[in-house]
């Protein structure tokens, strides 16, 4: 059965959040996952949030590696884990100032491009750009995900390419 209202049409995945399911799944909204295998590489996508409380873009391996969390002004940030994520190993903030909030991008198609080489990354997220430098970026990645809470989100043009 289809637990969320979701649609795949014209190469666009669209999903609407369900408050009852959000609570049932311990405050976790719909999530799209792409398996991948890379350390250095490029992640690109476009997404369109509508009425989302937050949008979360994550690279995982053995636990979380790197995350972009677009929320309200106080909670929006880019962060990563040096070593396996756990209750003892908390994420370290990489960037916060100028990172767009969920409200800043509401209703817009937002292009994202993250190029990673070693501990360095170049990020473009809509009109925001940053040069990132953090040990989490040099970790192996095995999965790319995008999830959201509340509202609806559409995703297209996802491309994860390991460096040659």
JSON list of C-alpha atoms in Angstrom, two decimals:
[
{"chain": "A", "resi": 1, "resn": "UNK", "atom": "CA", "xyz": [0.00, 0.00, 0.00]},
{"chain": "A", "resi": 2, "resn": "UNK", "atom": "CA", "xyz": [1.08, 3.57, -0.66]},
{"chain": "A", "resi": 3, "resn": "UNK", "atom": "CA", "xyz": [1.47, 5.18, 2.78]},
{"chain": "A", "resi": 4, "resn": "UNK", "atom": "CA", "xyz": [2.12, 8.67, 1.46]},
{"chain": "A", "resi": 5, "resn": "UNK", "atom": "CA", "xyz": [0.42, 10.52, -1.39]},
{"chain": "A", "resi": 6, "resn": "UNK", "atom": "CA", "xyz": [3.21, 10.16, -3.95]},
{"chain": "A", "resi": 7, "resn": "UNK", "atom": "CA", "xyz": [3.48, 10.44, -7.67]},
{"chain": "A", "resi": 8, "resn": "UNK", "atom": "CA", "xyz": [6.16, 9.78, -10.28]},
{"chain": "A", "resi": 9, "resn": "UNK", "atom": "CA", "xyz": [5.35, 11.68, -13.46]},
{"chain": "A", "resi": 10, "resn": "UNK", "atom": "CA", "xyz": [7.43, 13.43, -16.15]},
{"chain": "A", "resi": 11, "resn": "UNK", "atom": "CA", "xyz": [10.66, 12.43, -14.34]},
{"chain": "A", "resi": 12, "resn": "UNK", "atom": "CA", "xyz": [9.52, 14.26, -11.18]},
{"chain": "A", "resi": 13, "resn": "UNK", "atom": "CA", "xyz": [8.88, 12.52, -7.85]},
{"chain": "A", "resi": 14, "resn": "UNK", "atom": "CA", "xyz": [6.29, 14.35, -5.74]},
{"chain": "A", "resi": 15, "resn": "UNK", "atom": "CA", "xyz": [5.09, 13.46, -2.26]},
{"chain": "A", "resi": 16, "resn": "UNK", "atom": "CA", "xyz": [2.70, 15.00, 0.29]},
{"chain": "A", "resi": 17, "resn": "UNK", "atom": "CA", "xyz": [3.43, 14.62, 4.00]},
{"chain": "A", "resi": 18, "resn": "UNK", "atom": "CA", "xyz": [0.89, 12.93, 6.26]},
{"chain": "A", "resi": 19, "resn": "UNK", "atom": "CA", "xyz": [0.80, 14.23, 9.87]},
{"chain": "A", "resi": 20, "resn": "UNK", "atom": "CA", "xyz": [-0.45, 10.89, 11.26]},
{"chain": "A", "resi": 21, "resn": "UNK", "atom": "CA", "xyz": [2.35, 8.94, 9.57]},
{"chain": "A", "resi": 22, "resn": "UNK", "atom": "CA", "xyz": [4.87, 11.58, 10.63]},
{"chain": "A", "resi": 23, "resn": "UNK", "atom": "CA", "xyz": [4.07, 10.85, 14.29]},
{"chain": "A", "resi": 24, "resn": "UNK", "atom": "CA", "xyz": [3.90, 7.09, 13.67]},
{"chain": "A", "resi": 25, "resn": "UNK", "atom": "CA", "xyz": [7.41, 7.12, 12.17]},
{"chain": "A", "resi": 26, "resn": "UNK", "atom": "CA", "xyz": [8.91, 9.03, 15.15]},
{"chain": "A", "resi": 27, "resn": "UNK", "atom": "CA", "xyz": [8.75, 12.52, 13.55]},
{"chain": "A", "resi": 28, "resn": "UNK", "atom": "CA", "xyz": [10.30, 11.43, 10.27]},
{"chain": "A", "resi": 29, "resn": "UNK", "atom": "CA", "xyz": [8.71, 12.50, 7.00]},
{"chain": "A", "resi": 30, "resn": "UNK", "atom": "CA", "xyz": [8.84, 10.93, 3.54]},
{"chain": "A", "resi": 31, "resn": "UNK", "atom": "CA", "xyz": [12.34, 10.08, 2.31]},
{"chain": "A", "resi": 32, "resn": "UNK", "atom": "CA", "xyz": [13.83, 9.26, -1.09]},
{"chain": "A", "resi": 33, "resn": "UNK", "atom": "CA", "xyz": [17.01, 7.16, -1.10]},
{"chain": "A", "resi": 34, "resn": "UNK", "atom": "CA", "xyz": [19.66, 6.56, -3.76]},
{"chain": "A", "resi": 35, "resn": "UNK", "atom": "CA", "xyz": [22.36, 3.96, -3.14]},
{"chain": "A", "resi": 36, "resn": "UNK", "atom": "CA", "xyz": [25.79, 5.17, -4.24]},
{"chain": "A", "resi": 37, "resn": "UNK", "atom": "CA", "xyz": [29.45, 4.42, -3.60]},
{"chain": "A", "resi": 38, "resn": "UNK", "atom": "CA", "xyz": [31.97, 7.25, -3.57]},
{"chain": "A", "resi": 39, "resn": "UNK", "atom": "CA", "xyz": [34.33, 9.33, -1.47]},
{"chain": "A", "resi": 40, "resn": "UNK", "atom": "CA", "xyz": [35.05, 12.20, -3.90]},
{"chain": "A", "resi": 41, "resn": "UNK", "atom": "CA", "xyz": [32.30, 13.10, -6.35]},
{"chain": "A", "resi": 42, "resn": "UNK", "atom": "CA", "xyz": [29.38, 15.31, -7.29]},
{"chain": "A", "resi": 43, "resn": "UNK", "atom": "CA", "xyz": [25.77, 15.29, -6.11]},
{"chain": "A", "resi": 44, "resn": "UNK", "atom": "CA", "xyz": [23.19, 17.28, -8.10]},
{"chain": "A", "resi": 45, "resn": "UNK", "atom": "CA", "xyz": [19.43, 17.60, -7.85]},
{"chain": "A", "resi": 46, "resn": "UNK", "atom": "CA", "xyz": [16.56, 20.03, -8.07]},
{"chain": "A", "resi": 47, "resn": "UNK", "atom": "CA", "xyz": [13.76, 20.15, -5.52]},
{"chain": "A", "resi": 48, "resn": "UNK", "atom": "CA", "xyz": [10.63, 22.21, -4.92]},
{"chain": "A", "resi": 49, "resn": "UNK", "atom": "CA", "xyz": [9.31, 22.41, -1.35]},
{"chain": "A", "resi": 50, "resn": "UNK", "atom": "CA", "xyz": [5.78, 23.65, -0.70]},
{"chain": "A", "resi": 51, "resn": "UNK", "atom": "CA", "xyz": [4.85, 24.39, 2.90]},
{"chain": "A", "resi": 52, "resn": "UNK", "atom": "CA", "xyz": [7.66, 22.24, 4.31]},
{"chain": "A", "resi": 53, "resn": "UNK", "atom": "CA", "xyz": [8.75, 22.72, 7.90]},
{"chain": "A", "resi": 54, "resn": "UNK", "atom": "CA", "xyz": [12.17, 21.35, 6.94]},
{"chain": "A", "resi": 55, "resn": "UNK", "atom": "CA", "xyz": [14.05, 19.76, 4.05]},
{"chain": "A", "resi": 56, "resn": "UNK", "atom": "CA", "xyz": [16.96, 17.45, 4.83]},
{"chain": "A", "resi": 57, "resn": "UNK", "atom": "CA", "xyz": [19.61, 16.38, 2.31]},
{"chain": "A", "resi": 58, "resn": "UNK", "atom": "CA", "xyz": [21.96, 13.71, 3.66]},
{"chain": "A", "resi": 59, "resn": "UNK", "atom": "CA", "xyz": [24.92, 11.57, 2.66]},
{"chain": "A", "resi": 60, "resn": "UNK", "atom": "CA", "xyz": [25.18, 8.35, 4.70]},
{"chain": "A", "resi": 61, "resn": "UNK", "atom": "CA", "xyz": [27.51, 5.37, 5.01]},
{"chain": "A", "resi": 62, "resn": "UNK", "atom": "CA", "xyz": [28.01, 3.69, 8.36]},
{"chain": "A", "resi": 63, "resn": "UNK", "atom": "CA", "xyz": [25.63, 6.18, 9.94]},
{"chain": "A", "resi": 64, "resn": "UNK", "atom": "CA", "xyz": [25.28, 9.80, 8.81]},
{"chain": "A", "resi": 65, "resn": "UNK", "atom": "CA", "xyz": [28.22, 11.52, 7.11]},
{"chain": "A", "resi": 66, "resn": "UNK", "atom": "CA", "xyz": [27.06, 14.98, 5.90]},
{"chain": "A", "resi": 67, "resn": "UNK", "atom": "CA", "xyz": [23.77, 16.87, 6.06]},
{"chain": "A", "resi": 68, "resn": "UNK", "atom": "CA", "xyz": [22.08, 20.05, 4.86]},
{"chain": "A", "resi": 69, "resn": "UNK", "atom": "CA", "xyz": [19.07, 20.86, 7.04]},
{"chain": "A", "resi": 70, "resn": "UNK", "atom": "CA", "xyz": [16.84, 23.70, 5.83]},
{"chain": "A", "resi": 71, "resn": "UNK", "atom": "CA", "xyz": [14.48, 24.67, 8.61]},
{"chain": "A", "resi": 72, "resn": "UNK", "atom": "CA", "xyz": [13.74, 27.94, 10.43]},
{"chain": "A", "resi": 73, "resn": "UNK", "atom": "CA", "xyz": [16.40, 30.63, 10.96]},
{"chain": "A", "resi": 74, "resn": "UNK", "atom": "CA", "xyz": [17.72, 29.10, 14.20]},
{"chain": "A", "resi": 75, "resn": "UNK", "atom": "CA", "xyz": [17.90, 25.47, 13.03]},
{"chain": "A", "resi": 76, "resn": "UNK", "atom": "CA", "xyz": [19.03, 25.80, 9.40]},
{"chain": "A", "resi": 77, "resn": "UNK", "atom": "CA", "xyz": [22.62, 24.65, 8.98]},
{"chain": "A", "resi": 78, "resn": "UNK", "atom": "CA", "xyz": [25.09, 22.41, 7.18]},
{"chain": "A", "resi": 79, "resn": "UNK", "atom": "CA", "xyz": [26.87, 19.86, 9.34]},
{"chain": "A", "resi": 80, "resn": "UNK", "atom": "CA", "xyz": [28.87, 16.64, 9.34]},
{"chain": "A", "resi": 81, "resn": "UNK", "atom": "CA", "xyz": [30.13, 13.84, 11.52]},
{"chain": "A", "resi": 82, "resn": "UNK", "atom": "CA", "xyz": [33.80, 13.05, 12.03]},
{"chain": "A", "resi": 83, "resn": "UNK", "atom": "CA", "xyz": [33.46, 9.29, 12.35]},
{"chain": "A", "resi": 84, "resn": "UNK", "atom": "CA", "xyz": [30.28, 7.26, 12.76]},
{"chain": "A", "resi": 85, "resn": "UNK", "atom": "CA", "xyz": [27.24, 9.24, 13.93]},
{"chain": "A", "resi": 86, "resn": "UNK", "atom": "CA", "xyz": [25.90, 8.22, 17.33]},
{"chain": "A", "resi": 87, "resn": "UNK", "atom": "CA", "xyz": [24.50, 9.68, 20.53]},
{"chain": "A", "resi": 88, "resn": "UNK", "atom": "CA", "xyz": [28.09, 10.16, 21.72]},
{"chain": "A", "resi": 89, "resn": "UNK", "atom": "CA", "xyz": [29.47, 11.46, 18.40]},
{"chain": "A", "resi": 90, "resn": "UNK", "atom": "CA", "xyz": [27.42, 14.56, 17.63]},
{"chain": "A", "resi": 91, "resn": "UNK", "atom": "CA", "xyz": [27.55, 16.45, 14.34]},
{"chain": "A", "resi": 92, "resn": "UNK", "atom": "CA", "xyz": [29.76, 19.52, 13.95]},
{"chain": "A", "resi": 93, "resn": "UNK", "atom": "CA", "xyz": [28.38, 22.62, 12.20]},
{"chain": "A", "resi": 94, "resn": "UNK", "atom": "CA", "xyz": [30.19, 23.43, 8.95]},
{"chain": "A", "resi": 95, "resn": "UNK", "atom": "CA", "xyz": [28.09, 26.43, 7.80]},
{"chain": "A", "resi": 96, "resn": "UNK", "atom": "CA", "xyz": [25.10, 28.37, 9.10]},
{"chain": "A", "resi": 97, "resn": "UNK", "atom": "CA", "xyz": [25.27, 32.06, 8.09]},
{"chain": "A", "resi": 98, "resn": "UNK", "atom": "CA", "xyz": [23.43, 32.75, 4.85]},
{"chain": "A", "resi": 99, "resn": "UNK", "atom": "CA", "xyz": [22.17, 29.18, 4.36]},
{"chain": "A", "resi": 100, "resn": "UNK", "atom": "CA", "xyz": [18.59, 29.57, 3.05]},
{"chain": "A", "resi": 101, "resn": "UNK", "atom": "CA", "xyz": [15.73, 28.62, 5.35]},
{"chain": "A", "resi": 102, "resn": "UNK", "atom": "CA", "xyz": [12.80, 26.47, 4.27]},
{"chain": "A", "resi": 103, "resn": "UNK", "atom": "CA", "xyz": [10.69, 29.66, 4.02]},
{"chain": "A", "resi": 104, "resn": "UNK", "atom": "CA", "xyz": [13.31, 31.35, 1.78]},
{"chain": "A", "resi": 105, "resn": "UNK", "atom": "CA", "xyz": [12.92, 28.69, -0.91]},
{"chain": "A", "resi": 106, "resn": "UNK", "atom": "CA", "xyz": [9.24, 27.77, -0.49]},
{"chain": "A", "resi": 107, "resn": "UNK", "atom": "CA", "xyz": [7.51, 27.13, -3.81]},
{"chain": "A", "resi": 108, "resn": "UNK", "atom": "CA", "xyz": [10.72, 27.54, -5.86]},
{"chain": "A", "resi": 109, "resn": "UNK", "atom": "CA", "xyz": [12.63, 24.95, -7.86]},
{"chain": "A", "resi": 110, "resn": "UNK", "atom": "CA", "xyz": [16.03, 24.92, -6.13]},
{"chain": "A", "resi": 111, "resn": "UNK", "atom": "CA", "xyz": [19.15, 23.61, -7.88]},
{"chain": "A", "resi": 112, "resn": "UNK", "atom": "CA", "xyz": [21.71, 21.91, -5.66]},
{"chain": "A", "resi": 113, "resn": "UNK", "atom": "CA", "xyz": [25.26, 21.00, -6.65]},
{"chain": "A", "resi": 114, "resn": "UNK", "atom": "CA", "xyz": [27.79, 19.66, -4.18]},
{"chain": "A", "resi": 115, "resn": "UNK", "atom": "CA", "xyz": [31.28, 18.83, -5.43]},
{"chain": "A", "resi": 116, "resn": "UNK", "atom": "CA", "xyz": [33.46, 16.96, -2.92]},
{"chain": "A", "resi": 117, "resn": "UNK", "atom": "CA", "xyz": [37.21, 16.43, -3.07]},
{"chain": "A", "resi": 118, "resn": "UNK", "atom": "CA", "xyz": [38.86, 15.23, 0.14]},
{"chain": "A", "resi": 119, "resn": "UNK", "atom": "CA", "xyz": [37.88, 17.43, 3.06]},
{"chain": "A", "resi": 120, "resn": "UNK", "atom": "CA", "xyz": [36.79, 20.23, 0.72]},
{"chain": "A", "resi": 121, "resn": "UNK", "atom": "CA", "xyz": [33.44, 20.84, -0.91]},
{"chain": "A", "resi": 122, "resn": "UNK", "atom": "CA", "xyz": [31.86, 23.45, -3.13]},
{"chain": "A", "resi": 123, "resn": "UNK", "atom": "CA", "xyz": [28.13, 23.87, -2.59]},
{"chain": "A", "resi": 124, "resn": "UNK", "atom": "CA", "xyz": [25.54, 25.76, -4.62]},
{"chain": "A", "resi": 125, "resn": "UNK", "atom": "CA", "xyz": [22.03, 25.68, -3.23]},
{"chain": "A", "resi": 126, "resn": "UNK", "atom": "CA", "xyz": [19.82, 28.06, -5.17]},
{"chain": "A", "resi": 127, "resn": "UNK", "atom": "CA", "xyz": [21.44, 31.51, -4.81]},
{"chain": "A", "resi": 128, "resn": "UNK", "atom": "CA", "xyz": [23.60, 30.37, -1.87]},
{"chain": "A", "resi": 129, "resn": "UNK", "atom": "CA", "xyz": [27.15, 29.18, -2.45]},
{"chain": "A", "resi": 130, "resn": "UNK", "atom": "CA", "xyz": [29.89, 28.15, -0.06]},
{"chain": "A", "resi": 131, "resn": "UNK", "atom": "CA", "xyz": [33.32, 26.61, 0.04]},
{"chain": "A", "resi": 132, "resn": "UNK", "atom": "CA", "xyz": [33.20, 23.95, 2.72]},
{"chain": "A", "resi": 133, "resn": "UNK", "atom": "CA", "xyz": [36.14, 22.43, 4.59]},
{"chain": "A", "resi": 134, "resn": "UNK", "atom": "CA", "xyz": [35.46, 19.59, 7.03]},
{"chain": "A", "resi": 135, "resn": "UNK", "atom": "CA", "xyz": [36.76, 16.05, 7.68]},
{"chain": "A", "resi": 136, "resn": "UNK", "atom": "CA", "xyz": [33.25, 14.58, 7.23]},
{"chain": "A", "resi": 137, "resn": "UNK", "atom": "CA", "xyz": [33.44, 15.38, 3.51]},
{"chain": "A", "resi": 138, "resn": "UNK", "atom": "CA", "xyz": [36.43, 13.01, 3.10]},
{"chain": "A", "resi": 139, "resn": "UNK", "atom": "CA", "xyz": [34.47, 10.04, 4.49]},
{"chain": "A", "resi": 140, "resn": "UNK", "atom": "CA", "xyz": [33.11, 7.29, 2.24]},
{"chain": "A", "resi": 141, "resn": "UNK", "atom": "CA", "xyz": [29.49, 7.77, 1.15]},
{"chain": "A", "resi": 142, "resn": "UNK", "atom": "CA", "xyz": [27.09, 4.90, 0.41]},
{"chain": "A", "resi": 143, "resn": "UNK", "atom": "CA", "xyz": [23.69, 6.58, 0.19]},
{"chain": "A", "resi": 144, "resn": "UNK", "atom": "CA", "xyz": [22.16, 9.92, -0.80]},
{"chain": "A", "resi": 145, "resn": "UNK", "atom": "CA", "xyz": [18.78, 10.90, 0.66]},
{"chain": "A", "resi": 146, "resn": "UNK", "atom": "CA", "xyz": [16.32, 13.79, 0.66]},
{"chain": "A", "resi": 147, "resn": "UNK", "atom": "CA", "xyz": [13.47, 13.99, 3.14]},
{"chain": "A", "resi": 148, "resn": "UNK", "atom": "CA", "xyz": [11.05, 16.60, 4.41]},
{"chain": "A", "resi": 149, "resn": "UNK", "atom": "CA", "xyz": [8.53, 17.35, 7.14]},
{"chain": "A", "resi": 150, "resn": "UNK", "atom": "CA", "xyz": [5.06, 18.84, 6.49]},
{"chain": "A", "resi": 151, "resn": "UNK", "atom": "CA", "xyz": [3.75, 20.11, 3.18]},
{"chain": "A", "resi": 152, "resn": "UNK", "atom": "CA", "xyz": [4.87, 18.61, -0.12]},
{"chain": "A", "resi": 153, "resn": "UNK", "atom": "CA", "xyz": [8.12, 18.26, -1.98]},
{"chain": "A", "resi": 154, "resn": "UNK", "atom": "CA", "xyz": [9.01, 17.46, -5.58]},
{"chain": "A", "resi": 155, "resn": "UNK", "atom": "CA", "xyz": [12.41, 16.19, -6.70]},
{"chain": "A", "resi": 156, "resn": "UNK", "atom": "CA", "xyz": [13.95, 15.90, -10.17]},
{"chain": "A", "resi": 157, "resn": "UNK", "atom": "CA", "xyz": [17.28, 15.58, -11.97]},
{"chain": "A", "resi": 158, "resn": "UNK", "atom": "CA", "xyz": [19.05, 13.63, -9.22]},
{"chain": "A", "resi": 159, "resn": "UNK", "atom": "CA", "xyz": [22.58, 12.71, -10.28]},
{"chain": "A", "resi": 160, "resn": "UNK", "atom": "CA", "xyz": [25.32, 11.25, -8.06]},
{"chain": "A", "resi": 161, "resn": "UNK", "atom": "CA", "xyz": [28.64, 10.83, -9.86]},
{"chain": "A", "resi": 162, "resn": "UNK", "atom": "CA", "xyz": [31.85, 9.51, -8.26]},
{"chain": "A", "resi": 163, "resn": "UNK", "atom": "CA", "xyz": [35.03, 11.41, -9.23]},
{"chain": "A", "resi": 164, "resn": "UNK", "atom": "CA", "xyz": [37.12, 9.66, -11.85]}
]
